[in-house]
Structures are given as C-alpha cells and as structure tokens.
Short mmCIF file of C-alpha atoms in Angstrom, two decimals:
data_model
loop_
_atom_site.label_atom_id
_atom_site.label_comp_id
_atom_site.label_asym_id
_atom_site.label_seq_id
_atom_site.Cartn_x
_atom_site.Cartn_y
_atom_site.Cartn_z
CA MET A 1 -20.63 -30.55 5.03
CA ALA A 2 -21.77 -28.34 7.27
CA PRO A 3 -25.10 -26.61 5.78
CA THR A 4 -25.42 -23.20 5.07
CA PRO A 5 -27.71 -20.65 5.25
CA GLU A 6 -28.58 -21.15 1.25
CA THR A 7 -29.71 -25.33 1.92
CA LEU A 8 -31.40 -24.94 4.18
CA LEU A 9 -35.42 -24.61 3.91
CA PRO A 10 -37.43 -21.22 4.79
CA SER A 11 -38.46 -22.22 7.93
CA VAL A 12 -35.64 -23.15 9.14
CA VAL A 13 -33.77 -20.50 8.14
CA GLU A 14 -36.29 -18.16 9.17
CA ALA A 15 -36.08 -20.06 13.22
CA THR A 16 -32.44 -19.75 12.89
CA ALA A 17 -32.66 -15.91 12.74
CA LYS A 18 -34.63 -15.16 15.83
CA ALA A 19 -32.74 -17.35 17.86
CA THR A 20 -30.65 -15.45 17.00
CA ALA A 21 -32.42 -11.78 17.01
CA ALA A 22 -33.16 -13.07 20.99
CA THR A 23 -29.66 -13.98 21.20
CA ILE A 24 -28.45 -10.89 20.38
CA GLU A 25 -31.36 -8.91 22.53
CA LYS A 26 -30.40 -10.82 26.17
CA ILE A 27 -26.89 -10.48 26.11
CA GLY A 28 -27.77 -6.73 25.38
CA TYR A 29 -25.32 -6.70 22.03
CA THR A 30 -26.00 -3.09 20.10
CA ASN A 31 -26.15 -2.66 16.16
CA LEU A 32 -24.08 -6.57 15.79
CA THR A 33 -24.41 -7.99 12.42
CA LEU A 34 -22.50 -10.17 10.24
CA GLN A 35 -19.58 -8.07 8.57
CA PRO A 36 -19.01 -8.85 5.23
CA GLU A 37 -16.02 -11.20 3.17
CA ASP A 38 -13.01 -8.76 3.10
CA PRO A 39 -13.18 -8.52 -0.83
CA ILE A 40 -9.94 -9.12 -1.59
CA PHE A 41 -9.90 -12.28 1.00
CA LYS A 42 -13.47 -13.15 -0.92
CA LEU A 43 -11.25 -12.89 -4.09
CA LEU A 44 -8.93 -15.05 -3.31
CA GLY A 45 -10.41 -17.89 -1.64
CA GLU A 46 -11.79 -17.67 -5.47
CA CYS A 47 -9.05 -18.34 -6.86
CA MET A 48 -7.75 -20.76 -4.28
CA SER A 49 -11.01 -22.92 -5.17
CA ASP A 50 -11.19 -22.49 -8.52
CA SER A 51 -9.83 -25.63 -10.52
CA ASP A 52 -8.46 -24.44 -13.97
CA PRO A 53 -4.94 -25.12 -14.17
CA HIS A 54 -4.47 -22.55 -16.61
CA LYS A 55 -6.25 -19.33 -14.02
CA ILE A 56 -4.11 -16.55 -13.12
CA ASN A 57 -4.47 -15.12 -10.40
CA LEU A 58 -3.92 -10.79 -10.36
CA SER A 59 -5.62 -10.00 -6.61
CA VAL A 60 -3.07 -10.50 -4.25
CA GLY A 61 -0.45 -7.34 -4.40
CA ALA A 62 2.56 -10.14 -3.51
CA TYR A 63 5.69 -10.26 -5.60
CA ARG A 64 5.96 -13.72 -7.88
CA ASP A 65 8.80 -14.84 -9.67
CA GLU A 66 8.74 -15.98 -13.52
CA GLN A 67 7.03 -19.03 -12.18
CA GLY A 68 4.55 -17.40 -9.99
CA ARG A 69 5.94 -18.19 -6.97
CA PRO A 70 6.27 -16.34 -4.05
CA TRP A 71 10.05 -15.40 -3.57
CA VAL A 72 12.05 -14.86 -0.98
CA LEU A 73 15.13 -12.74 -1.81
CA PRO A 74 18.76 -13.87 -1.92
CA VAL A 75 19.64 -10.60 0.90
CA VAL A 76 16.83 -11.96 2.98
CA GLN A 77 17.50 -15.08 3.11
CA LYS A 78 21.49 -14.25 3.90
CA ALA A 79 20.30 -11.91 6.95
CA LYS A 80 17.87 -14.70 8.25
CA ALA A 81 21.27 -17.02 8.69
CA VAL A 82 22.73 -14.79 10.47
CA LEU A 83 20.44 -14.54 12.67
CA LEU A 84 19.42 -17.41 13.65
CA ASN A 85 22.99 -18.46 13.56
CA ASP A 86 23.84 -15.58 16.75
CA PRO A 87 24.19 -17.73 19.49
CA ALA A 88 23.65 -14.14 21.61
CA ALA A 89 19.82 -14.00 19.67
CA ASN A 90 16.59 -13.98 21.68
CA HIS A 91 13.39 -12.78 21.95
CA GLU A 92 12.86 -10.33 24.91
CA TYR A 93 10.67 -7.39 24.47
CA PHE A 94 12.26 -4.58 22.85
CA GLY A 95 11.05 -0.87 23.74
CA LEU A 96 7.17 0.94 23.28
CA ASP A 97 9.55 2.18 19.77
CA GLY A 98 10.31 -1.29 19.37
CA ASN A 99 13.62 -1.54 17.55
CA LYS A 100 15.02 1.92 17.69
CA SER A 101 18.31 0.92 15.78
CA PHE A 102 15.49 -0.36 13.26
CA ASN A 103 14.35 3.12 13.52
CA GLU A 104 17.06 4.64 12.85
CA ALA A 105 17.99 2.93 9.67
CA SER A 106 13.54 3.09 8.36
CA ALA A 107 14.18 7.67 9.53
CA ARG A 108 16.95 7.40 7.55
CA LEU A 109 16.28 5.15 4.10
CA ILE A 110 13.04 7.74 3.90
CA LEU A 111 14.32 11.34 4.32
CA GLY A 112 18.10 10.58 3.42
CA ASP A 113 21.51 10.68 4.62
CA GLY A 114 22.33 14.03 4.31
CA SER A 115 18.60 15.56 5.56
CA PRO A 116 19.16 18.25 8.25
CA ALA A 117 15.60 16.95 9.82
CA LEU A 118 18.12 13.95 11.37
CA ARG A 119 20.79 16.08 11.76
CA GLU A 120 18.45 18.46 13.88
CA LYS A 121 17.25 15.65 16.06
CA ARG A 122 13.91 17.10 14.70
CA TYR A 123 12.48 13.46 13.85
CA THR A 124 10.79 11.20 15.33
CA ALA A 125 10.26 7.15 14.33
CA VAL A 126 8.29 4.06 16.19
CA GLN A 127 8.17 1.22 14.76
CA THR A 128 5.07 -0.61 13.89
CA VAL A 129 2.84 -3.64 12.88
CA SER A 130 3.63 -3.48 8.72
CA GLY A 131 2.73 0.25 6.43
CA THR A 132 -1.03 -0.63 8.53
CA GLY A 133 0.11 0.01 12.16
CA ALA A 134 1.58 2.96 10.49
CA ASN A 135 -0.83 4.89 8.97
CA ARG A 136 -3.28 2.78 11.94
CA LEU A 137 -0.48 4.50 14.54
CA GLY A 138 -0.85 8.06 12.66
CA SER A 139 -4.52 8.16 12.65
CA ASP A 140 -5.19 7.18 16.08
CA PHE A 141 -2.51 10.68 16.96
CA LEU A 142 -3.75 12.65 14.53
CA ALA A 143 -6.84 11.78 16.36
CA LYS A 144 -5.71 13.30 18.89
CA PHE A 145 -4.01 16.10 18.76
CA ARG A 146 -4.10 16.78 15.58
CA PRO A 147 -7.38 16.97 14.12
CA GLY A 148 -9.19 17.46 10.85
CA THR A 149 -11.16 16.00 8.27
CA VAL A 150 -8.52 13.21 6.04
CA TYR A 151 -8.61 13.54 2.52
CA ILE A 152 -8.42 10.17 0.40
CA THR A 153 -7.69 10.11 -3.26
CA ASN A 154 -11.25 7.94 -4.85
CA PRO A 155 -9.74 4.83 -5.88
CA THR A 156 -7.03 4.30 -3.19
CA TRP A 157 -5.70 1.38 -0.98
CA GLY A 158 -8.97 -0.44 1.02
CA ASN A 159 -7.40 -0.24 4.17
CA HIS A 160 -7.41 3.80 4.09
CA PRO A 161 -10.95 4.55 4.69
CA LYS A 162 -11.39 2.35 7.28
CA ILE A 163 -8.02 2.98 9.45
CA PHE A 164 -8.90 7.07 8.93
CA SER A 165 -12.83 6.45 10.35
CA ALA A 166 -11.52 3.79 13.42
CA SER A 167 -9.84 6.52 14.61
CA GLY A 168 -12.84 8.53 14.84
CA LEU A 169 -11.66 11.20 11.74
CA ARG A 170 -14.23 12.54 9.51
CA VAL A 171 -13.03 11.57 5.58
CA ILE A 172 -13.91 12.23 2.15
CA GLU A 173 -13.17 10.54 -0.94
CA TYR A 174 -12.11 13.24 -4.43
CA GLN A 175 -11.92 11.30 -7.96
CA TYR A 176 -8.44 10.82 -8.81
CA TRP A 177 -9.04 8.59 -11.52
CA ASN A 178 -9.45 10.05 -14.81
CA ALA A 179 -11.38 7.14 -16.56
CA ASN A 180 -11.94 8.75 -19.76
CA THR A 181 -8.08 9.19 -20.11
CA ARG A 182 -7.50 6.83 -18.18
CA SER A 183 -4.42 9.31 -15.89
CA ILE A 184 -4.67 11.59 -12.73
CA ASN A 185 -7.29 13.87 -12.07
CA PHE A 186 -4.95 16.13 -11.36
CA ASP A 187 -7.41 19.13 -11.74
CA ILE A 188 -9.45 18.11 -9.34
CA LEU A 189 -7.03 17.10 -7.33
CA LEU A 190 -6.25 20.81 -7.11
CA ASP A 191 -9.69 21.86 -6.53
CA THR A 192 -9.60 19.88 -4.07
CA LEU A 193 -6.54 21.23 -1.67
CA GLN A 194 -8.00 24.19 -2.59
CA THR A 195 -10.94 24.24 -1.32
CA ALA A 196 -10.87 22.19 1.28
CA GLU A 197 -11.35 23.59 4.47
CA GLN A 198 -7.76 25.20 6.19
CA GLY A 199 -5.91 22.91 8.33
CA SER A 200 -7.13 19.50 6.70
CA ILE A 201 -5.54 16.63 6.52
CA PHE A 202 -4.49 14.57 3.27
CA VAL A 203 -2.76 11.71 2.63
CA LEU A 204 -0.71 11.21 -0.24
CA HIS A 205 1.40 7.72 -1.40
CA ALA A 206 4.20 8.85 -1.74
CA CYS A 207 5.25 6.76 -5.01
CA ALA A 208 3.18 4.11 -6.56
CA HIS A 209 -0.35 5.18 -6.63
CA ASN A 210 -2.45 2.12 -4.95
CA PRO A 211 -4.37 1.17 -7.68
CA THR A 212 -3.71 3.61 -9.89
CA GLY A 213 -0.26 2.69 -10.90
CA LEU A 214 0.26 6.67 -11.45
CA ASP A 215 2.34 9.43 -9.77
CA PRO A 216 1.97 13.07 -9.68
CA THR A 217 5.56 14.59 -11.56
CA HIS A 218 7.73 17.32 -9.47
CA ASP A 219 6.23 19.73 -10.86
CA GLN A 220 2.87 18.94 -9.74
CA TRP A 221 4.11 17.48 -6.47
CA LYS A 222 5.70 20.83 -5.65
CA GLN A 223 2.41 22.42 -6.85
CA ILE A 224 0.61 20.05 -4.48
CA ALA A 225 3.77 21.59 -1.95
CA GLN A 226 2.49 24.89 -2.83
CA ILE A 227 -1.01 24.86 -1.75
CA MET A 228 -0.77 22.54 1.47
CA LYS A 229 1.42 24.96 2.59
CA GLU A 230 -0.62 28.64 2.10
CA LYS A 231 -3.98 26.24 3.34
CA ASP A 232 -1.99 25.20 6.49
CA HIS A 233 -2.86 21.20 5.12
CA PHE A 234 -0.90 18.56 7.22
CA PRO A 235 0.46 15.21 5.25
CA PHE A 236 0.20 12.29 5.80
CA PHE A 237 2.34 9.99 3.51
CA ASP A 238 1.94 6.08 2.57
CA CYS A 239 5.08 4.85 1.45
CA ALA A 240 4.72 1.01 0.97
CA TYR A 241 7.00 0.78 -2.49
CA GLN A 242 10.07 2.16 -1.76
CA GLY A 243 12.59 1.32 -3.81
CA PHE A 244 10.01 -1.15 -5.06
CA ALA A 245 7.68 1.15 -7.54
CA SER A 246 11.39 2.09 -9.92
CA GLY A 247 14.18 0.14 -8.14
CA ASP A 248 15.92 3.65 -7.65
CA LEU A 249 15.58 3.93 -3.65
CA ASP A 250 16.08 7.82 -3.68
CA VAL A 251 13.24 8.34 -6.52
CA ASP A 252 11.09 7.04 -5.70
CA VAL A 253 10.95 9.11 -1.96
CA TRP A 254 11.72 12.15 -4.01
CA ALA A 255 7.64 13.58 -2.97
CA VAL A 256 8.75 12.63 0.94
CA ARG A 257 12.15 14.52 0.49
CA TYR A 258 10.51 17.73 -1.08
CA PHE A 259 7.82 18.24 1.29
CA VAL A 260 10.66 17.68 4.06
CA SER A 261 13.01 20.32 2.54
CA GLN A 262 9.17 23.33 2.11
CA GLY A 263 9.36 23.05 6.21
CA PHE A 264 6.23 21.05 6.65
CA ASP A 265 5.43 19.16 9.80
CA LEU A 266 4.36 15.45 8.58
CA LEU A 267 3.72 11.59 9.17
CA CYS A 268 4.93 8.79 6.90
CA ALA A 269 3.74 5.44 6.89
CA GLN A 270 6.37 2.81 6.19
CA SER A 271 5.73 -1.16 5.38
CA PHE A 272 8.76 -3.45 4.45
CA SER A 273 6.31 -6.33 3.24
CA LYS A 274 6.98 -5.01 -0.50
CA ASN A 275 10.48 -3.74 -0.53
CA PHE A 276 11.45 -7.07 1.52
CA GLY A 277 9.20 -9.40 1.03
CA LEU A 278 8.06 -9.65 4.57
CA TYR A 279 4.56 -9.74 4.01
CA SER A 280 4.35 -11.88 6.33
CA GLU A 281 6.73 -9.90 9.58
CA ARG A 282 4.61 -7.05 9.61
CA ALA A 283 7.74 -5.15 9.84
CA GLY A 284 6.60 -1.59 9.69
CA CYS A 285 7.90 2.31 10.84
CA LEU A 286 6.20 5.55 11.24
CA THR A 287 8.04 8.34 11.00
CA GLY A 288 7.71 11.71 11.52
CA VAL A 289 8.78 15.44 10.32
CA PHE A 290 8.51 18.79 12.48
CA LEU A 291 9.85 21.79 13.01
CA ASP A 292 11.21 22.18 16.63
CA GLY A 293 13.34 19.24 17.82
CA GLN A 294 11.13 19.19 21.12
CA VAL A 295 7.54 18.74 18.90
CA ALA A 296 8.88 15.74 18.08
CA LYS A 297 10.66 14.64 21.58
CA MET A 298 6.19 15.07 23.00
CA VAL A 299 5.32 13.52 18.99
CA HIS A 300 7.57 10.41 20.15
CA SER A 301 6.16 10.54 24.30
CA GLN A 302 2.58 10.24 22.95
CA LEU A 303 3.03 7.70 19.38
CA CYS A 304 5.02 5.62 22.64
CA ALA A 305 1.69 5.47 24.53
CA LEU A 306 -0.83 4.90 21.40
CA VAL A 307 1.02 2.20 21.39
CA ARG A 308 1.16 0.55 24.89
CA CYS A 309 -2.19 0.36 24.63
CA SER A 310 -2.74 -1.33 21.49
CA ILE A 311 0.00 -3.46 20.08
CA SER A 312 2.11 -2.89 23.44
CA ASN A 313 5.16 -4.06 21.29
CA ALA A 314 6.05 -4.66 17.60
CA PRO A 315 7.62 -7.76 16.54
CA ALA A 316 10.85 -8.13 16.26
CA PHE A 317 12.31 -10.81 13.77
CA GLY A 318 11.22 -8.89 10.23
CA ALA A 319 12.68 -5.84 11.65
CA LYS A 320 16.01 -7.54 12.50
CA VAL A 321 16.33 -8.85 8.87
CA VAL A 322 15.88 -5.46 7.70
CA ASP A 323 17.84 -3.66 10.34
CA LEU A 324 20.79 -5.86 9.75
CA VAL A 325 20.76 -5.19 6.02
CA LEU A 326 20.48 -1.26 6.29
CA LYS A 327 23.58 -1.21 8.46
CA ASP A 328 25.45 -3.90 6.80
CA GLN A 329 26.98 -1.72 3.01
CA ALA A 330 27.65 -5.60 1.36
CA LEU A 331 23.53 -6.53 1.95
CA THR A 332 22.18 -2.93 0.93
CA GLU A 333 24.09 -3.16 -1.48
CA GLU A 334 22.60 -6.78 -2.51
CA TRP A 335 19.31 -5.68 -1.69
CA LYS A 336 19.20 -2.58 -4.12
CA GLU A 337 19.99 -5.20 -7.05
CA ASN A 338 17.16 -7.97 -5.43
CA LEU A 339 15.02 -4.32 -6.39
CA LYS A 340 16.17 -4.17 -8.98
CA THR A 341 14.71 -7.47 -10.13
CA MET A 342 11.56 -7.02 -8.63
CA ALA A 343 10.95 -3.73 -10.54
CA SER A 344 12.70 -4.47 -13.53
CA ARG A 345 10.35 -8.28 -14.12
CA ILE A 346 7.29 -5.90 -13.10
CA THR A 347 8.58 -2.92 -16.39
CA SER A 348 8.83 -6.44 -18.21
CA MET A 349 5.37 -7.49 -18.26
CA ARG A 350 3.80 -4.00 -18.23
CA ALA A 351 5.61 -4.10 -21.98
CA LYS A 352 4.22 -6.83 -22.62
CA VAL A 353 0.80 -6.70 -22.14
CA LEU A 354 0.82 -3.65 -24.06
CA SER A 355 2.84 -5.03 -26.75
CA HIS A 356 0.34 -7.96 -26.79
CA LEU A 357 -2.57 -5.66 -27.25
CA THR A 358 -1.91 -3.95 -30.04
CA GLN A 359 -0.59 -6.70 -31.86
CA LEU A 360 -4.10 -7.78 -31.20
CA GLU A 361 -4.92 -4.61 -32.52
CA THR A 362 -7.37 -4.48 -28.89
CA PRO A 363 -10.15 -1.62 -29.34
CA GLY A 364 -9.20 1.98 -26.86
CA ASN A 365 -5.81 3.64 -26.02
CA TRP A 366 -3.82 0.93 -24.08
CA SER A 367 -1.15 3.04 -23.42
CA HIS A 368 -0.92 3.65 -19.39
CA ILE A 369 -0.32 -0.10 -19.04
CA THR A 370 3.56 1.37 -18.76
CA SER A 371 3.20 4.90 -17.96
CA GLN A 372 2.08 3.94 -14.97
CA ILE A 373 4.04 2.46 -12.27
CA GLY A 374 4.35 -0.33 -9.45
CA MET A 375 2.84 -3.72 -8.65
CA PHE A 376 -0.58 -2.34 -9.66
CA SER A 377 -2.10 -1.69 -12.75
CA TYR A 378 -5.88 0.31 -12.97
CA THR A 379 -6.78 -1.45 -16.42
CA GLY A 380 -9.69 0.91 -16.72
CA LEU A 381 -11.79 -2.77 -17.39
CA THR A 382 -15.71 -2.29 -16.46
CA VAL A 383 -17.24 -4.32 -14.12
CA SER A 384 -19.55 -6.56 -16.37
CA GLN A 385 -15.83 -7.07 -18.00
CA VAL A 386 -14.22 -8.00 -15.23
CA ALA A 387 -16.73 -10.66 -14.41
CA ALA A 388 -16.25 -11.69 -18.24
CA ILE A 389 -12.59 -12.70 -17.58
CA LYS A 390 -12.75 -14.12 -13.92
CA THR A 391 -15.65 -16.66 -15.77
CA LYS A 392 -14.89 -17.17 -19.40
CA PHE A 393 -11.39 -16.91 -18.09
CA HIS A 394 -10.49 -17.95 -14.92
CA VAL A 395 -8.98 -14.31 -15.09
CA TYR A 396 -8.39 -13.17 -10.86
CA MET A 397 -9.04 -9.33 -10.99
CA THR A 398 -10.24 -6.41 -8.43
CA ASP A 399 -13.83 -5.73 -9.14
CA GLU A 400 -12.54 -1.86 -10.54
CA GLY A 401 -10.27 -3.88 -12.93
CA ARG A 402 -7.20 -3.25 -10.05
CA ILE A 403 -4.48 -6.51 -11.18
CA SER A 404 -1.26 -6.63 -10.00
CA MET A 405 1.31 -7.06 -13.18
CA ALA A 406 3.30 -9.53 -11.01
CA GLY A 407 1.11 -13.22 -10.99
CA LEU A 408 2.18 -11.88 -15.23
CA ASN A 409 4.67 -13.91 -16.10
CA GLU A 410 6.66 -15.14 -19.73
CA SER A 411 3.29 -18.17 -19.36
CA ASN A 412 1.02 -16.32 -19.68
CA VAL A 413 0.75 -12.82 -20.22
CA GLU A 414 -0.28 -13.65 -23.85
CA GLN A 415 -2.59 -16.17 -22.80
CA PHE A 416 -4.01 -13.02 -20.41
CA ALA A 417 -3.31 -9.93 -23.16
CA ARG A 418 -5.87 -12.38 -25.26
CA ALA A 419 -8.81 -12.49 -22.51
CA VAL A 420 -7.85 -8.98 -22.29
CA ASP A 421 -9.25 -8.61 -25.95
CA TRP A 422 -11.67 -10.61 -25.54
CA VAL A 423 -14.07 -8.84 -23.21
CA VAL A 424 -13.30 -5.48 -24.38
CA ARG A 425 -14.70 -6.99 -27.61
CA ASN A 426 -17.58 -8.89 -25.90
CA ALA A 427 -18.74 -8.38 -22.68
#
C-alpha cells in the first residue's frame, strides 16, 4: 500500500512539501494547491468502502428500484435495442448544436406542444452534456452577452455556485430553507427579488428543488414572476426532474410555461439523467425563449460558437435514445408509465418514513417529509446527528441532512426511521 502523509515521519512530510513547493516555483505555476475532494463523491466513496451489510446509501441522486438496484427504464431498453439493430446507424458528428431532432423534441417537452414560442420560432435549443453542461453553456452565454449578479438559493445544487462563478459572474446566495418551520423562506425570497439590483439573474429550480424538495405554489410563482418583471430580472430555470417529481410531465414545468406566457426572455437547462435514467450518457439541452425571433437566431449562433470552443460536439447515444422515445407516441406513453413508477415509489417511501417516525413518536414535526417532492428530502437533521447516524447506523447522507429518497425501500425504511429516531433523541 502506498504511504500517505499520515503514515510518513514529520521530517519526510516536510521535505516532500519543500520539494513540491520548489518544483511549483521553478515551473512557474501560480496559486496551485490540492483541490479538496468533492463532498458528494467523497461520501459515496466512504459508503462504498463500508463493509457493513446493513448500510444505507442515501447520498447520491440516482434512482434505485425496490431491491436497491439501478433501474434501466423498460422504454430505454426498447429504444436501445432499436438503435443497436439499425443497419444505418453510424458514429458521425452532429452539428455544433447537436442532434437537431432531439433539440426540437426537448424544447417541445419543456414548452408544450401548443407553445406560441415554438409556433413563432422564438426559441432556441442546443444539445449539451446533460444538465451540468446546459448550466455552464447558459452561464457562459450570460457572462458574455447579458451579465448580471446571479442569485441562487441557499441551499442549492452544489454545482450552481461553482458553475456561475467559473463563468466570471458574481454569485449571491439567499436563504431559501427555513430550518425552524422546515419550509420555504418565502418572505426572504420576495425581499431578495425586490432589493436585488435591476436586471439581476435568478437561478430558479423548475420543480423538485434540490436539495430541499420544496417548490413554490402556483400563486407564489406568480408573485415571483411579477416582481421579476418589474425589476427586469432574467430567469434561468434548471429543470432536472420533469416528470420524475410528480409523475406528470406538464405539472412539473408549470412555472417555466407560466414565465413564458408572461413575456420573459429566459433560459432553461434540461437534464434527462433522472427522468430517463441516462446518468452516464449525459443527455441534456439548453432551451431559450425570446420575445424576438431574430434575437433567438443570434443567441443560437453565439451558443454554437461557445460549444465549438468547449465540447465541439455533444455525445450522441443518450440523445438518440431520448429522441426516439419522444417522437414515437407508443414509446412516449410507455415512458410516462415508467415515470409514474419512479415517482410513486418515492412518494410511497416518504409516506412510510413519516408513518414510522409517527409510530416511534420521534420528537419534532416531520410532516415536511411528505410535503417535499422529488428525489431529495431535506430532513432537518443537524451536522452532529448526521455524523452520529453514519457512525452508529451506517446511514450515509450529506452533512446538511439531505437524503436521496430513492435509496429507501421496504427492506430498509423502518431501519432508517429507527436510526433517525435514535439520533434525534441522543445526538
């Protein structure tokens, strides 16, 4: 086994550090340090190396079936078989904007078949490396052509602040989660919208807010849109869970379509990792809607220019799977049933967690478990309770108490609830 800094003598560690510093200075590197490991992947690594047979992995946002296994959607299996048996299939490049048929299908999915933006050709859609790539492409575009301070929720998906900061944009967080009520800090959200500099950029979670699982109501979305309109703020939607959150493709993107109906120019990052289970295939799209069709064309050209000097060409296979399903009515209907299967299982796990905690008379109010939606639940456990549940019960979740509901099933949900009950009482 290779030695680690912890196993080396202090004198050896010091000598090694001096040699490394001398090399850095000689080569001319500046500000070069060892980057800390990503906390999610670090946590996953800890879980994978844990030999306890009863461990529960609630760390990574990937769907698991009732047996705790990755689930390849049946409709995806069918689409893959069609593609792999197509004698005309090849591995040629797409254009800079990717698979055009996939892009059109993605835009139609998020905006709706009857969207005036589609009919009037006031939209653009560019294939990306999943939702992460869509966020980065949109961020780079805004930094270059429509800069402004970016407001993101606290908490949010861990990549949001990194992506927008990496594009050179100033990022400000506002407190979205109310730890006392375990609900949205809606007054703070409205105040942030009102006090933000005119023309700021707001990153909005289209549905199933990550990590809290708390979404504004329709009336609250209307209030958000009204203030954003008055302040000329730019909406940047991140949509990673369409159809996966509620099981209904239209319900989950109500907010996006409402903002379009109110005449906003906006961008929306779409991911097909969760709702198609295509995690490693990196299928995504950046869709934009604009008041002017000529502006849409200009934006499209500039997005393609940004693609050319970053990824040059998006990966093909996942996009082909999605495209095939979305343009075949029978496959689309089957996909909708697959979505309901995933969404309903997660909803069932939420209900069972609440039921067990209620039976155990666990201190506190746990109704937020079922009022939240989507893959994640923000439990409200403290950092010390999270540490205790990992050490004593081998339950793995992020330090802020976020769990992936998909990691629960009939065989471990009571075990999880009992672990929560213990740490709430004792840690």
